[in-house]
Amino acid sequence: MSTVSIPTTLSEQVVAAIRSVVGAGPAVLHEPSFSGNEWLYLKECLDSTVVSSVGKFVDRFEAGLAAFTGAKHAVAVVNGTAALHIALKLAGVRTSDEVLVPALTFVATANAVTYCGATPHFVDSEARTLGVDAEKLRDYLASHTEQRAGQCVNRATGRIIRALVPMHTFGHPVDLEGLLVVAHDFKLALVEDAAESLGSYFRGQHTGTFGLMGTLSFNGNKTITTGGGGAILTNDAELACHAKHLTTTAKVPHAWDYRHDEIGYNYRLPNLNAALGCAQLEQLPSMLVAKRELFQRYHAAFSPVMGARLMAEPEQCHSNYWLQALLLEPKCADQRDAILQATNDAGFMTRPVWILMNELKPFVSCPHMDLAAAQSLSQRLINIPSSSSLVPVAP
Ligand SMILES: *Cc1c(COP(=O)(O)O)cnc(C)c1O
């Protein structure tokens, strides 16, 4: 920065605040870090020649995930989208059902619903959590659905609304207390899309362990990565067993027979990816400390900036701070693109939040409630560089 320039516009202030935290840059939005036993476990895996389907790293990774999250069972799969697909299938979602999903989410949440032959039904979010607004959803369901034989039926379409899939946006836990009651009262299966929230807690309990099932993602941009990967969390032993069966081609265990007793999927996580996962899981606690420290530094840097505020964890929640997000005040929403331009020009990778699902071509004709809050949020959110490596933490 030249000595004469005192940041005046909001764009300049945002660039200056980011620079004061992460240095001169450039800085990408989120990069993985491999500073533990990654090479060691990958070599061990390669040397063993057991790189594919089953293997000890898969078992270890699943046990590690269950221990970390407090879920009774974790089933590792090939990615987070596949985890959602199977979780929804096991929740009883079938052709001609509807499933409630936030309009403000990554496309995988809605895609997984369609893989079951069902239709996503988009619901609004609240600014406090960036997740599904439980109060508003309750009012909407009360006036637009009816209970028939213990099932929630959409009066407008006549279809059964089978499940509700809240998502913990950028790692900030959604109002699980409110949503569990809504799910109970309207007879909906609750499946949490916890792809972004490994290491996030609602009242001390890990996200993804409240509903019937929860799903995680270990894509390259998530808090920890297996290259590609995901997992299904559940406390129900039978569901866990069935999830494992369905994701491993539904093969009945036998020394030589290839007997498959239902249509299964080749969704298992390869042992090679699980080896990476085992090493990453060891690093997770220190990454979470680094991400929280990054939040504190950004928080201090942005507090004097008028018009933009850094998203903080909701009350009674502990967020993993996967992606740091700025929320512009409504009156500054028209400056979003200028901020995106200025930050990217300065070498700091930033991006807006996803386009709302109901605006995407494959979903334009899907049912949705009033989405005023999600629409406003989608115009005002900007993600800023969030890698744990931006804050080196002593091991
Ligand atoms: C990352 C992500 C997923 C799963 O993505 P995969 O790339 O399939 O692992 C699902 N939902 C949300 C909200 C995500 O951010």
PDB file of N, CA, C and O and ligand atoms in Angstrom, residues 78-82 84 105-109 167-168 193 195-196 215-219 221-222 228-230 322 354, ligand 1:
ATOM      1  N   VAL A  78     -17.653 -41.989  -0.572  1.00  0.00           N
ATOM      2  CA  VAL A  78     -16.781 -41.391  -1.591  1.00  0.00           C
ATOM      3  C   VAL A  78     -16.845 -39.865  -1.642  1.00  0.00           C
ATOM      4  O   VAL A  78     -15.878 -39.207  -2.016  1.00  0.00           O
ATOM      5  N   ASN A  79     -17.963 -39.279  -1.253  1.00  0.00           N
ATOM      6  CA  ASN A  79     -18.041 -37.812  -1.119  1.00  0.00           C
ATOM      7  C   ASN A  79     -19.290 -37.433  -0.317  1.00  0.00           C
ATOM      8  O   ASN A  79     -20.120 -38.285   0.003  1.00  0.00           O
ATOM      9  N   GLY A  80     -19.399 -36.167  -0.016  1.00  0.00           N
ATOM     10  CA  GLY A  80     -20.504 -35.687   0.813  1.00  0.00           C
ATOM     11  C   GLY A  80     -21.851 -35.778   0.114  1.00  0.00           C
ATOM     12  O   GLY A  80     -22.885 -35.977   0.766  1.00  0.00           O
ATOM     13  N   THR A  81     -21.850 -35.638  -1.197  1.00  0.00           N
ATOM     14  CA  THR A  81     -23.099 -35.739  -1.952  1.00  0.00           C
ATOM     15  C   THR A  81     -23.651 -37.161  -1.883  1.00  0.00           C
ATOM     16  O   THR A  81     -24.853 -37.364  -1.677  1.00  0.00           O
ATOM     17  N   ALA A  82     -22.767 -38.138  -2.031  1.00  0.00           N
ATOM     18  CA  ALA A  82     -23.170 -39.548  -1.932  1.00  0.00           C
ATOM     19  C   ALA A  82     -23.681 -39.850  -0.521  1.00  0.00           C
ATOM     20  O   ALA A  82     -24.651 -40.604  -0.349  1.00  0.00           O
ATOM     21  N   LEU A  84     -25.213 -37.762   1.446  1.00  0.00           N
ATOM     22  CA  LEU A  84     -26.572 -37.211   1.510  1.00  0.00           C
ATOM     23  C   LEU A  84     -27.570 -38.103   0.776  1.00  0.00           C
ATOM     24  O   LEU A  84     -28.679 -38.335   1.256  1.00  0.00           O
ATOM     25  N   THR A 105     -27.910 -22.755   0.009  1.00  0.00           N
ATOM     26  CA  THR A 105     -27.021 -23.885   0.276  1.00  0.00           C
ATOM     27  C   THR A 105     -26.198 -24.155  -0.972  1.00  0.00           C
ATOM     28  O   THR A 105     -26.429 -23.557  -2.028  1.00  0.00           O
ATOM     29  N   PHE A 106     -25.243 -25.069  -0.831  1.00  0.00           N
ATOM     30  CA  PHE A 106     -24.500 -25.566  -1.988  1.00  0.00           C
ATOM     31  C   PHE A 106     -25.397 -26.569  -2.718  1.00  0.00           C
ATOM     32  O   PHE A 106     -26.210 -27.256  -2.101  1.00  0.00           O
ATOM     33  N   VAL A 107     -25.236 -26.662  -4.017  1.00  0.00           N
ATOM     34  CA  VAL A 107     -26.152 -27.420  -4.872  1.00  0.00           C
ATOM     35  C   VAL A 107     -26.293 -28.899  -4.476  1.00  0.00           C
ATOM     36  O   VAL A 107     -27.318 -29.536  -4.754  1.00  0.00           O
ATOM     37  N   ALA A 108     -25.279 -29.445  -3.800  1.00  0.00           N
ATOM     38  CA  ALA A 108     -25.313 -30.874  -3.448  1.00  0.00           C
ATOM     39  C   ALA A 108     -26.545 -31.236  -2.615  1.00  0.00           C
ATOM     40  O   ALA A 108     -27.108 -32.318  -2.777  1.00  0.00           O
ATOM     41  N   THR A 109     -26.944 -30.334  -1.717  1.00  0.00           N
ATOM     42  CA  THR A 109     -28.099 -30.621  -0.849  1.00  0.00           C
ATOM     43  C   THR A 109     -29.344 -30.881  -1.690  1.00  0.00           C
ATOM     44  O   THR A 109     -30.088 -31.841  -1.448  1.00  0.00           O
ATOM     45  N   MET A 167     -28.792 -27.141   6.876  1.00  0.00           N
ATOM     46  CA  MET A 167     -27.358 -27.135   6.551  1.00  0.00           C
ATOM     47  C   MET A 167     -26.692 -26.089   7.439  1.00  0.00           C
ATOM     48  O   MET A 167     -27.239 -25.005   7.635  1.00  0.00           O
ATOM     49  N   HIS A 168     -25.528 -26.438   7.970  1.00  0.00           N
ATOM     50  CA  HIS A 168     -24.813 -25.538   8.885  1.00  0.00           C
ATOM     51  C   HIS A 168     -23.846 -24.671   8.073  1.00  0.00           C
ATOM     52  O   HIS A 168     -22.692 -25.051   7.843  1.00  0.00           O
ATOM     53  N   ASP A 193     -27.260 -31.749   6.897  1.00  0.00           N
ATOM     54  CA  ASP A 193     -26.127 -31.602   5.987  1.00  0.00           C
ATOM     55  C   ASP A 193     -25.041 -30.865   6.768  1.00  0.00           C
ATOM     56  O   ASP A 193     -25.026 -29.633   6.838  1.00  0.00           O
ATOM     57  N   ALA A 195     -21.873 -30.987   6.087  1.00  0.00           N
ATOM     58  CA  ALA A 195     -20.682 -31.016   5.217  1.00  0.00           C
ATOM     59  C   ALA A 195     -19.668 -29.947   5.603  1.00  0.00           C
ATOM     60  O   ALA A 195     -18.467 -30.144   5.464  1.00  0.00           O
ATOM     61  N   GLU A 196     -20.179 -28.801   6.090  1.00  0.00           N
ATOM     62  CA  GLU A 196     -19.291 -27.665   6.354  1.00  0.00           C
ATOM     63  C   GLU A 196     -18.957 -27.522   7.836  1.00  0.00           C
ATOM     64  O   GLU A 196     -18.244 -26.601   8.212  1.00  0.00           O
ATOM     65  N   THR A 215     -24.519 -35.807   7.649  1.00  0.00           N
ATOM     66  CA  THR A 215     -23.510 -36.139   6.638  1.00  0.00           C
ATOM     67  C   THR A 215     -22.365 -35.128   6.676  1.00  0.00           C
ATOM     68  O   THR A 215     -22.557 -33.953   6.955  1.00  0.00           O
ATOM     69  N   LEU A 216     -21.162 -35.633   6.388  1.00  0.00           N
ATOM     70  CA  LEU A 216     -19.950 -34.805   6.362  1.00  0.00           C
ATOM     71  C   LEU A 216     -19.339 -34.849   4.969  1.00  0.00           C
ATOM     72  O   LEU A 216     -19.625 -35.772   4.191  1.00  0.00           O
ATOM     73  N   SER A 217     -18.491 -33.866   4.665  1.00  0.00           N
ATOM     74  CA  SER A 217     -17.733 -33.874   3.414  1.00  0.00           C
ATOM     75  C   SER A 217     -16.259 -33.648   3.718  1.00  0.00           C
ATOM     76  O   SER A 217     -15.912 -32.856   4.596  1.00  0.00           O
ATOM     77  N   PHE A 218     -15.409 -34.345   2.977  1.00  0.00           N
ATOM     78  CA  PHE A 218     -13.956 -34.139   3.093  1.00  0.00           C
ATOM     79  C   PHE A 218     -13.382 -33.751   1.746  1.00  0.00           C
ATOM     80  O   PHE A 218     -12.290 -34.154   1.349  1.00  0.00           O
ATOM     81  N   ASN A 219     -14.162 -32.948   1.015  1.00  0.00           N
ATOM     82  CA  ASN A 219     -13.683 -32.382  -0.246  1.00  0.00           C
ATOM     83  C   ASN A 219     -12.444 -31.511   0.022  1.00  0.00           C
ATOM     84  O   ASN A 219     -12.206 -31.116   1.166  1.00  0.00           O
ATOM     85  N   ASN A 221     -11.731 -28.502  -0.278  1.00  0.00           N
ATOM     86  CA  ASN A 221     -11.894 -27.156   0.278  1.00  0.00           C
ATOM     87  C   ASN A 221     -12.502 -27.166   1.675  1.00  0.00           C
ATOM     88  O   ASN A 221     -12.729 -26.117   2.263  1.00  0.00           O
ATOM     89  N   LYS A 222     -12.769 -28.346   2.227  1.00  0.00           N
ATOM     90  CA  LYS A 222     -13.393 -28.410   3.553  1.00  0.00           C
ATOM     91  C   LYS A 222     -12.319 -28.362   4.651  1.00  0.00           C
ATOM     92  O   LYS A 222     -11.122 -28.358   4.359  1.00  0.00           O
ATOM     93  N   GLY A 228     -11.234 -36.465  -1.893  1.00  0.00           N
ATOM     94  CA  GLY A 228     -12.687 -36.465  -2.005  1.00  0.00           C
ATOM     95  C   GLY A 228     -13.161 -37.456  -0.978  1.00  0.00           C
ATOM     96  O   GLY A 228     -12.506 -38.479  -0.757  1.00  0.00           O
ATOM     97  N   GLY A 229     -14.261 -37.166  -0.332  1.00  0.00           N
ATOM     98  CA  GLY A 229     -14.745 -38.110   0.673  1.00  0.00           C
ATOM     99  C   GLY A 229     -15.918 -37.540   1.424  1.00  0.00           C
ATOM    100  O   GLY A 229     -16.218 -36.345   1.326  1.00  0.00           O
ATOM    101  N   GLY A 230     -16.568 -38.409   2.156  1.00  0.00           N
ATOM    102  CA  GLY A 230     -17.704 -37.983   2.965  1.00  0.00           C
ATOM    103  C   GLY A 230     -17.999 -39.042   3.999  1.00  0.00           C
ATOM    104  O   GLY A 230     -17.324 -40.082   4.044  1.00  0.00           O
ATOM    105  N   TRP A 322     -15.308 -22.574   9.381  1.00  0.00           N
ATOM    106  CA  TRP A 322     -14.773 -23.140   8.138  1.00  0.00           C
ATOM    107  C   TRP A 322     -14.474 -22.034   7.122  1.00  0.00           C
ATOM    108  O   TRP A 322     -13.342 -21.892   6.676  1.00  0.00           O
ATOM    109  N   TRP A 354     -23.444 -18.785  -2.657  1.00  0.00           N
ATOM    110  CA  TRP A 354     -24.087 -19.466  -3.785  1.00  0.00           C
ATOM    111  C   TRP A 354     -25.332 -18.707  -4.280  1.00  0.00           C
ATOM    112  O   TRP A 354     -26.026 -18.051  -3.500  1.00  0.00           O
TER     113      TRP A 354
HETATM  114  C1  LIG B   1     -19.233 -29.615   0.367  1.00  0.00           C
HETATM  115  C2  LIG B   1     -20.682 -29.715   0.553  1.00  0.00           C
HETATM  116  C3  LIG B   1     -21.387 -30.913   0.296  1.00  0.00           C
HETATM  117  C4  LIG B   1     -20.762 -32.176  -0.214  1.00  0.00           C
HETATM  118  O1  LIG B   1     -19.868 -31.968  -1.215  1.00  0.00           O
HETATM  119  P1  LIG B   1     -18.938 -33.129  -1.840  1.00  0.00           P
HETATM  120  O2  LIG B   1     -18.054 -32.340  -2.750  1.00  0.00           O
HETATM  121  O3  LIG B   1     -19.846 -34.057  -2.572  1.00  0.00           O
HETATM  122  O4  LIG B   1     -18.181 -33.812  -0.765  1.00  0.00           O
HETATM  123  C5  LIG B   1     -22.733 -30.949   0.583  1.00  0.00           C
HETATM  124  N1  LIG B   1     -23.378 -29.883   1.071  1.00  0.00           N
HETATM  125  C6  LIG B   1     -22.742 -28.719   1.335  1.00  0.00           C
HETATM  126  C7  LIG B   1     -23.506 -27.595   1.916  1.00  0.00           C
HETATM  127  C8  LIG B   1     -21.381 -28.586   1.075  1.00  0.00           C
HETATM  128  O5  LIG B   1     -20.770 -27.431   1.328  1.00  0.00           O
END
